[in-house]
Coordinates of C-alpha atoms in Angstrom, one line a residue:
M1 CA 12.0 -10.9 8.1
P2 CA 13.0 -7.3 7.4
P3 CA 16.4 -6.3 6.1
I4 CA 19.1 -6.7 8.7
N5 CA 22.5 -5.3 9.3
D6 CA 24.9 -4.9 12.3
E7 CA 24.2 -1.3 13.0
P8 CA 24.9 -0.8 16.7
V9 CA 22.2 0.4 19.1
R10 CA 23.0 3.9 20.2
T11 CA 21.5 6.0 23.0
P12 CA 21.4 9.8 22.5
A13 CA 23.8 11.7 24.7
A14 CA 21.9 13.8 27.2
G15 CA 24.8 15.6 28.8
N16 CA 26.0 15.2 32.3
S17 CA 23.3 17.1 34.2
P18 CA 19.6 16.3 34.8
L19 CA 18.7 19.6 33.3
A20 CA 20.5 18.8 30.1
A21 CA 18.9 15.4 30.0
A22 CA 15.4 16.9 30.5
A23 CA 16.1 19.4 27.8
V24 CA 17.0 16.7 25.3
A25 CA 14.0 14.6 26.3
D26 CA 11.7 17.5 25.9
S27 CA 13.2 18.3 22.4
I28 CA 12.8 14.7 21.3
E29 CA 9.1 14.7 22.5
N30 CA 8.4 18.0 20.7
A31 CA 10.1 16.8 17.5
A32 CA 8.2 13.5 17.6
E33 CA 4.8 15.1 18.2
P34 CA 3.9 17.6 15.5
P35 CA 0.9 20.0 15.8
R36 CA -2.6 18.9 14.7
V37 CA -3.2 19.2 10.9
S38 CA -6.1 21.1 9.5
G39 CA -9.2 19.7 7.8
R40 CA -7.9 21.1 4.5
Y41 CA -4.8 18.9 4.7
I42 CA -6.8 15.8 5.7
W43 CA -9.4 16.0 3.0
F44 CA -7.0 16.8 0.2
M45 CA -4.8 13.9 1.4
V46 CA -7.9 11.6 1.3
L47 CA -8.7 12.8 -2.3
A48 CA -5.1 12.4 -3.5
Q49 CA -4.8 8.9 -2.2
F50 CA -8.2 8.0 -3.7
G51 CA -7.1 9.3 -7.1
V52 CA -3.8 7.4 -7.0
F53 CA -5.5 4.2 -6.2
M54 CA -8.1 4.7 -8.8
A55 CA -5.4 5.3 -11.4
F56 CA -3.1 2.6 -10.2
I57 CA -5.1 -0.3 -8.8
T58 CA -7.9 -0.3 -11.4
P59 CA -5.5 -1.9 -13.9
L60 CA -4.6 -4.5 -11.3
A61 CA -8.3 -5.1 -10.4
I62 CA -9.6 -5.6 -14.0
S63 CA -7.8 -3.7 -16.8
L64 CA -4.6 -5.7 -16.8
T65 CA -6.7 -9.0 -16.8
I66 CA -8.7 -7.8 -19.8
R67 CA -5.5 -6.7 -21.6
V68 CA -3.6 -9.9 -20.9
N69 CA -6.6 -12.0 -21.9
T70 CA -6.9 -10.1 -25.2
L71 CA -3.2 -10.4 -26.1
A72 CA -2.6 -13.9 -24.7
P73 CA -5.9 -15.8 -24.3
G74 CA -5.7 -19.0 -22.2
H75 CA -2.6 -17.9 -20.3
P76 CA -3.7 -16.4 -17.0
E77 CA -0.3 -17.1 -15.5
Y78 CA 1.1 -14.2 -17.5
L79 CA -0.8 -11.9 -15.3
G80 CA 1.2 -13.3 -12.3
F81 CA 4.5 -12.8 -14.1
I82 CA 3.6 -9.2 -15.0
T83 CA 2.5 -8.2 -11.5
G84 CA 5.4 -10.0 -9.9
A85 CA 8.0 -8.2 -12.1
G86 CA 6.5 -4.8 -11.3
A87 CA 6.6 -5.5 -7.5
L88 CA 10.2 -6.7 -7.8
F89 CA 11.3 -3.5 -9.4
V90 CA 9.6 -1.4 -6.7
M91 CA 11.1 -3.6 -4.0
L92 CA 14.6 -2.7 -5.3
T93 CA 14.0 1.0 -5.8
S94 CA 11.5 2.2 -3.1
P95 CA 14.1 2.7 -0.3
F96 CA 16.3 4.7 -2.7
M97 CA 13.3 6.9 -3.6
G98 CA 12.5 7.4 0.0
I99 CA 16.1 8.3 0.9
W100 CA 16.2 10.7 -2.1
S101 CA 12.9 12.3 -0.9
D102 CA 14.3 12.8 2.6
R103 CA 17.4 14.5 1.2
T104 CA 15.6 16.7 -1.4
R105 CA 15.9 20.4 -0.9
T106 CA 13.6 22.6 -2.9
R107 CA 11.4 25.6 -2.5
I108 CA 8.2 23.4 -2.6
G109 CA 9.6 21.0 -0.1
R110 CA 10.8 17.4 0.0
R111 CA 7.7 15.4 -0.9
R112 CA 5.9 17.4 -3.6
P113 CA 8.5 17.1 -6.3
F114 CA 8.2 13.3 -6.1
M115 CA 4.4 13.5 -6.2
I116 CA 4.6 15.5 -9.4
G117 CA 7.3 13.4 -11.1
G118 CA 5.6 10.1 -10.1
M119 CA 2.3 11.3 -11.5
I120 CA 3.9 12.1 -14.9
I121 CA 5.6 8.7 -15.1
G122 CA 2.3 7.1 -14.0
V123 CA 0.3 8.7 -16.9
I124 CA 3.0 7.5 -19.4
S125 CA 2.7 4.0 -18.0
L126 CA -1.1 3.9 -18.6
V127 CA -0.6 4.8 -22.2
V128 CA 2.1 2.1 -22.6
M129 CA -0.1 -0.6 -21.2
A130 CA -3.1 0.5 -23.3
M131 CA -1.2 0.6 -26.6
A132 CA 1.2 -2.3 -26.0
P133 CA 1.1 -4.8 -28.9
N134 CA 2.3 -7.7 -26.8
V135 CA 2.4 -9.0 -23.2
M136 CA 6.0 -8.1 -22.7
L137 CA 5.3 -4.4 -23.3
V138 CA 2.3 -4.6 -21.1
G139 CA 4.7 -5.8 -18.4
F140 CA 7.0 -2.9 -19.0
G141 CA 4.1 -0.5 -18.7
W142 CA 3.1 -2.1 -15.4
I143 CA 6.7 -1.6 -14.1
L144 CA 6.5 2.1 -15.0
A145 CA 3.1 2.3 -13.2
Q146 CA 4.5 0.7 -10.1
W147 CA 7.4 3.2 -10.1
G148 CA 5.4 6.3 -11.0
W149 CA 2.2 6.0 -9.1
G150 CA 4.0 4.1 -6.3
T151 CA 6.3 7.1 -5.9
T152 CA 3.4 9.5 -5.7
L153 CA 1.6 7.4 -3.2
S154 CA 4.6 6.8 -1.0
N155 CA 5.3 10.5 -0.7
L156 CA 1.7 11.2 0.2
Q157 CA 2.1 8.6 3.0
I158 CA 5.5 10.0 4.0
S159 CA 3.8 13.4 4.3
T160 CA 1.4 11.9 6.9
A161 CA 4.5 10.6 8.8
D162 CA 6.0 14.1 8.7
R163 CA 2.9 15.9 9.8
L164 CA 0.4 13.9 11.8
P165 CA 0.3 13.8 15.6
E166 CA -0.6 10.6 17.3
A167 CA -4.1 11.8 18.2
Q168 CA -5.0 12.1 14.5
R169 CA -3.3 9.1 13.0
G170 CA -6.2 6.6 13.4
K171 CA -8.7 9.1 12.0
V172 CA -6.6 10.0 9.0
A173 CA -5.6 6.4 8.4
G174 CA -9.2 5.3 8.5
L175 CA -10.3 8.0 6.0
T176 CA -7.4 7.3 3.6
S177 CA -7.8 3.6 3.9
F178 CA -11.5 3.9 3.2
A179 CA -10.7 6.1 0.2
T180 CA -8.1 3.7 -1.2
Q181 CA -10.3 0.7 -0.7
I182 CA -13.3 2.2 -2.6
A183 CA -11.2 3.8 -5.3
P184 CA -10.7 0.6 -7.3
V185 CA -14.4 -0.1 -7.0
F186 CA -15.2 3.2 -8.8
G187 CA -12.4 2.3 -11.2
V188 CA -13.9 -1.0 -12.0
V189 CA -17.3 0.6 -12.4
L190 CA -15.8 3.0 -14.9
A191 CA -13.8 0.3 -16.6
Q192 CA -16.8 -1.8 -17.5
F193 CA -17.9 1.0 -19.9
F194 CA -14.6 1.0 -21.8
T195 CA -13.7 -2.7 -22.1
G196 CA -13.7 -2.3 -25.9
D197 CA -11.3 0.7 -25.9
P198 CA -7.9 -0.1 -24.3
L199 CA -6.8 3.5 -24.2
L200 CA -9.9 4.7 -22.3
L201 CA -9.9 1.6 -20.2
F202 CA -6.6 2.8 -18.6
L203 CA -6.8 6.6 -19.0
V204 CA -10.2 7.4 -17.6
P205 CA -9.3 6.2 -14.1
G206 CA -5.9 7.8 -14.6
A207 CA -7.4 11.2 -15.2
V208 CA -9.1 11.1 -11.8
G209 CA -5.7 10.4 -10.3
V210 CA -4.1 13.3 -12.0
L211 CA -6.9 15.7 -11.0
F212 CA -6.7 14.9 -7.3
V213 CA -2.9 14.7 -7.0
V214 CA -2.7 18.1 -8.7
L215 CA -5.2 19.5 -6.2
F216 CA -3.1 18.3 -3.3
V217 CA 0.2 19.5 -4.7
T218 CA -1.2 23.0 -5.5
L219 CA -3.5 23.6 -2.6
V220 CA -1.6 22.0 0.4
H221 CA 1.4 23.9 1.6
E222 CA 4.7 22.2 2.3
D223 CA 7.6 24.1 3.9
D224 CA 10.7 25.1 1.9
S225 CA 13.3 22.4 2.5
R226 CA 16.3 24.3 1.2
G227 CA 17.4 25.3 4.7
L228 CA 17.5 21.7 6.1
A229 CA 20.9 20.1 6.7
K230 CA 22.1 17.5 4.3
E231 CA 25.3 15.5 4.8
P232 CA 27.2 14.0 1.8
L233 CA 26.2 10.4 1.1
T234 CA 28.5 7.9 -0.6
V235 CA 27.2 4.9 -2.6
G236 CA 28.2 2.6 0.2
Q237 CA 26.3 4.7 2.8
L238 CA 23.3 4.8 0.4
L239 CA 23.3 1.0 0.1
A240 CA 23.7 0.6 3.9
K241 CA 20.5 2.6 4.3
Y242 CA 18.5 -0.2 2.7
L243 CA 19.3 -2.1 5.9
Y244 CA 18.6 -1.5 9.6
N245 CA 19.1 -3.4 12.9
P246 CA 15.7 -4.9 13.9
R247 CA 17.0 -5.2 17.5
K248 CA 17.1 -1.4 17.6
Y249 CA 13.5 -1.0 16.5
P250 CA 11.7 -4.3 17.4
D251 CA 8.2 -2.8 17.3
F252 CA 8.8 -1.5 13.8
S253 CA 10.1 -4.9 12.8
W254 CA 7.0 -6.7 14.1
N255 CA 4.8 -4.3 12.2
W256 CA 6.9 -4.9 9.1
L257 CA 6.4 -8.7 9.4
G258 CA 2.7 -8.3 10.0
R259 CA 2.4 -6.2 6.9
F260 CA 4.4 -8.8 4.9
F261 CA 1.8 -11.5 5.8
F262 CA -1.1 -9.2 5.2
Y263 CA 0.0 -8.3 1.7
T264 CA 0.9 -11.9 0.9
G265 CA -2.7 -12.8 1.7
I266 CA -4.2 -9.9 -0.2
T267 CA -2.1 -10.5 -3.3
L268 CA -3.0 -14.2 -3.3
N269 CA -6.6 -13.3 -2.9
T270 CA -6.9 -10.6 -5.5
T271 CA -4.5 -11.3 -8.3
Y272 CA -6.8 -13.9 -9.9
T273 CA -10.1 -12.5 -8.8
A274 CA -11.5 -12.1 -12.3
Y275 CA -10.4 -15.6 -13.3
F276 CA -11.8 -17.0 -10.1
F277 CA -15.2 -15.5 -10.5
A278 CA -15.3 -16.6 -14.1
D279 CA -14.5 -20.1 -13.1
R280 CA -17.0 -20.4 -10.2
L281 CA -19.8 -18.8 -12.2
G282 CA -19.1 -20.4 -15.5
I283 CA -18.8 -17.2 -17.6
A284 CA -16.3 -15.5 -19.8
V285 CA -13.6 -13.3 -18.2
E286 CA -14.8 -10.3 -20.2
A287 CA -18.2 -10.7 -18.6
V288 CA -16.8 -10.5 -15.0
A289 CA -16.2 -6.8 -15.0
G290 CA -19.9 -5.9 -14.5
I291 CA -20.4 -8.5 -11.8
I292 CA -17.3 -7.5 -9.9
A293 CA -18.3 -3.8 -10.2
S294 CA -21.8 -4.5 -8.8
L295 CA -20.4 -6.7 -6.0
S296 CA -17.7 -4.1 -5.2
L297 CA -20.3 -1.3 -4.8
G298 CA -22.0 -3.4 -2.1
G299 CA -18.6 -3.7 -0.5
I300 CA -18.2 0.1 -0.1
L301 CA -20.4 0.0 3.0
A302 CA -18.4 -2.9 4.4
V303 CA -15.1 -1.2 3.9
T304 CA -16.5 2.0 5.4
L305 CA -17.5 0.1 8.5
G306 CA -14.1 -1.5 8.9
A307 CA -11.9 1.5 8.0
L308 CA -13.7 4.4 9.6
G309 CA -15.0 2.4 12.6
G310 CA -11.6 0.9 13.3
G311 CA -9.6 4.1 12.6
F312 CA -11.7 6.4 14.8
L313 CA -12.2 3.9 17.6
S314 CA -8.5 3.1 17.7
D315 CA -7.8 6.8 18.3
R316 CA -10.5 7.1 20.9
L317 CA -9.6 3.9 22.8
K318 CA -5.9 4.3 22.2
R319 CA -5.7 0.7 21.1
R320 CA -4.3 -0.5 17.8
R321 CA -3.2 -4.2 18.1
L322 CA -6.6 -5.6 19.0
F323 CA -8.2 -4.0 16.0
V324 CA -5.5 -5.2 13.7
L325 CA -5.9 -8.8 15.0
L326 CA -9.7 -8.6 14.6
G327 CA -9.3 -7.3 11.0
G328 CA -7.1 -10.3 10.1
L329 CA -9.6 -12.8 11.6
I330 CA -12.6 -11.3 9.8
M331 CA -10.7 -11.2 6.5
A332 CA -9.7 -14.8 6.8
A333 CA -13.3 -15.8 7.5
G334 CA -14.4 -14.0 4.3
M335 CA -11.7 -15.6 2.2
L336 CA -12.6 -19.1 3.4
M337 CA -16.3 -18.5 2.6
Q338 CA -15.2 -17.6 -1.0
A339 CA -12.8 -20.5 -1.2
F340 CA -15.7 -23.0 -0.7
A341 CA -18.4 -20.9 -2.5
S342 CA -20.3 -22.6 -5.3
D343 CA -22.8 -19.9 -6.1
L344 CA -23.0 -16.1 -6.3
V345 CA -24.7 -15.8 -2.8
M346 CA -21.7 -17.3 -1.0
L347 CA -19.2 -15.3 -3.1
V348 CA -21.0 -12.1 -2.2
A349 CA -21.2 -12.9 1.5
G350 CA -17.5 -13.8 1.6
S351 CA -16.5 -10.7 -0.3
L352 CA -18.4 -8.4 2.0
L353 CA -16.9 -10.0 5.1
S354 CA -13.5 -9.8 3.6
S355 CA -14.1 -6.1 2.9
I356 CA -15.0 -5.4 6.5
G357 CA -11.8 -7.0 7.7
L358 CA -9.7 -5.4 5.0
G359 CA -10.9 -1.9 5.9
L360 CA -10.3 -2.5 9.6
F361 CA -6.8 -4.0 9.2
A362 CA -5.5 -1.6 6.6
A363 CA -6.7 1.5 8.5
V364 CA -5.5 0.7 12.0
D365 CA -2.2 -0.9 10.8
Q366 CA -1.4 2.3 9.0
A367 CA -1.9 4.2 12.2
L368 CA 0.2 1.6 14.0
L369 CA 3.0 2.1 11.5
L370 CA 3.1 5.8 12.1
D371 CA 3.2 5.2 15.9
V372 CA 6.3 3.0 15.6
L373 CA 8.1 4.6 12.7
P374 CA 11.8 5.3 13.6
E375 CA 13.7 8.5 13.0
R376 CA 10.7 10.3 11.8
E377 CA 12.3 13.7 11.6
T378 CA 15.3 12.8 9.4
D379 CA 14.6 9.4 7.8
A380 CA 10.8 9.0 7.5
G381 CA 11.2 8.4 3.7
R382 CA 13.9 5.8 4.3
F383 CA 11.8 3.8 6.8
M384 CA 8.6 4.1 4.8
G385 CA 10.7 2.8 1.9
I386 CA 11.8 -0.2 4.0
T387 CA 8.2 -0.7 5.0
G388 CA 7.5 -0.9 1.3
F389 CA 9.5 -4.1 1.2
A390 CA 6.7 -5.6 3.2
T391 CA 4.3 -4.8 0.3
S392 CA 6.6 -5.3 -2.7
I393 CA 8.1 -8.6 -1.7
P394 CA 4.7 -10.3 -1.5
Q395 CA 3.5 -8.5 -4.6
S396 CA 6.5 -9.9 -6.4
L397 CA 6.6 -13.4 -5.1
A398 CA 3.0 -14.2 -4.2
P399 CA 1.7 -14.0 -7.8
L400 CA 4.5 -16.5 -8.8
A401 CA 3.6 -18.7 -5.9
A402 CA -0.1 -18.4 -6.8
S403 CA 0.6 -19.7 -10.3
G404 CA 2.1 -22.8 -8.7
I405 CA -0.7 -23.2 -6.1
L406 CA -3.3 -23.1 -8.8
L407 CA -1.8 -26.2 -10.4
V408 CA -1.7 -28.3 -7.2
G409 CA -3.9 -31.4 -7.5
V410 CA -5.6 -30.5 -10.8
T411 CA -5.1 -31.5 -14.4
G412 CA -5.8 -29.9 -17.8
A413 CA -7.4 -26.4 -17.8
D414 CA -8.6 -26.7 -14.1
R415 CA -7.1 -24.4 -11.4
N416 CA -7.2 -25.0 -7.7
Y417 CA -8.7 -21.7 -6.5
T418 CA -9.9 -23.2 -3.3
L419 CA -6.4 -24.0 -2.1
L420 CA -5.2 -20.5 -3.2
F421 CA -7.9 -18.8 -1.0
I422 CA -7.1 -21.1 2.0
V423 CA -3.4 -20.1 1.9
A424 CA -4.5 -16.4 1.6
A425 CA -6.6 -16.8 4.7
V426 CA -3.8 -18.4 6.7
A427 CA -1.5 -15.5 5.7
V428 CA -3.9 -12.8 7.0
I429 CA -4.4 -14.6 10.3
L430 CA -0.7 -14.6 10.8
A431 CA -0.6 -10.9 9.9
G432 CA -3.1 -10.0 12.7
S433 CA -1.3 -12.3 15.2
V434 CA 2.2 -11.0 14.7
V435 CA 1.4 -7.4 15.7
L436 CA 0.5 -8.6 19.2
R437 CA 4.3 -8.8 19.8
I438 CA 4.5 -5.0 19.6
R439 CA 5.1 -3.6 23.1
S440 CA 5.2 0.2 22.8
V441 CA 1.7 0.6 21.5
R442 CA -1.4 -0.9 23.0

């Protein structure tokens, strides 16, 4: 469950008169519902998130696997240790980064300084991973990547929390989800041409990320934040902000738990994809990049159908929970098809089905998060950081758990990929089911 403390539930004072109460209610409604954003903001946001995911997720999709296999052949479990360590670091730091972003006061706003700084650290991380002489330094580079590119991405997402009205959340979530799902596909396609050059393998996708983040930072305006109030914050108060009372925000808590199960399933499903395909098809890991790239290109249409269809329809029908549940069920069906696949046809069919569900779930759940996000005006970064726990905890623990699941019931060099994908399917079914407990959103 999400972090808990004993913070009391408070009701805003509305004064003693109906007029005062109405004024407060009106001010809260106006504060919670910002004006519609322009097409310029939407499309540069889509491009920026596409770029970050291309720079950041391509290593996870294929580049890290190739690098680890080169430095430590025959030890796929090292990949789980590396990705788990990176996620653990982000889990401990993301709420602090969100709180820091909320409290930043600069001429260029609260979010853009962190997009810039994160991008710089992200580029450094790619060089470290590419040039590392051993697995330990590769792991250090991945921690830097999680921190740098993760900070950039989280502040892009916090910006949507700051600025999107409810009527545009599904649409923008659908577009950005589509972009972030297809970005690693393009990254893998590029990566297959540079498998023999570690530096280009990491830096070419990274260059795309830099380009699109720079475009967003320079061409999308953010208000000067120097005039915003900022109260002093002690170390104790800072640590207390890592926690919140789930009873005060139950819908946010259910969304958090749903995300936790979702990312558990996704992490179990994707961490060992390259090894899984190599095992089922009887080929070398290095030869998998081209196959995954070709398969992923076919998945673009499936992700588009899920993300854009779900995002736009959820806005039009004003329903979120049903689409999230449907996304989880479709994903699970695709994972189970892959779990029992013995040839390329079944692997392709399962992958495409999973892509539809993934696009649908990710897009609508992001809109649902923005619908239930607490204290949007003052603490959006804090609560987006707490939401990050739902991503980073599974990304930290699931690879370690996967390393153990792979050894269940097998001997020697064999790995139990079937069981791993079954567990992943159960997790995403739970993810879709949990959000049905949310009451403030249909």
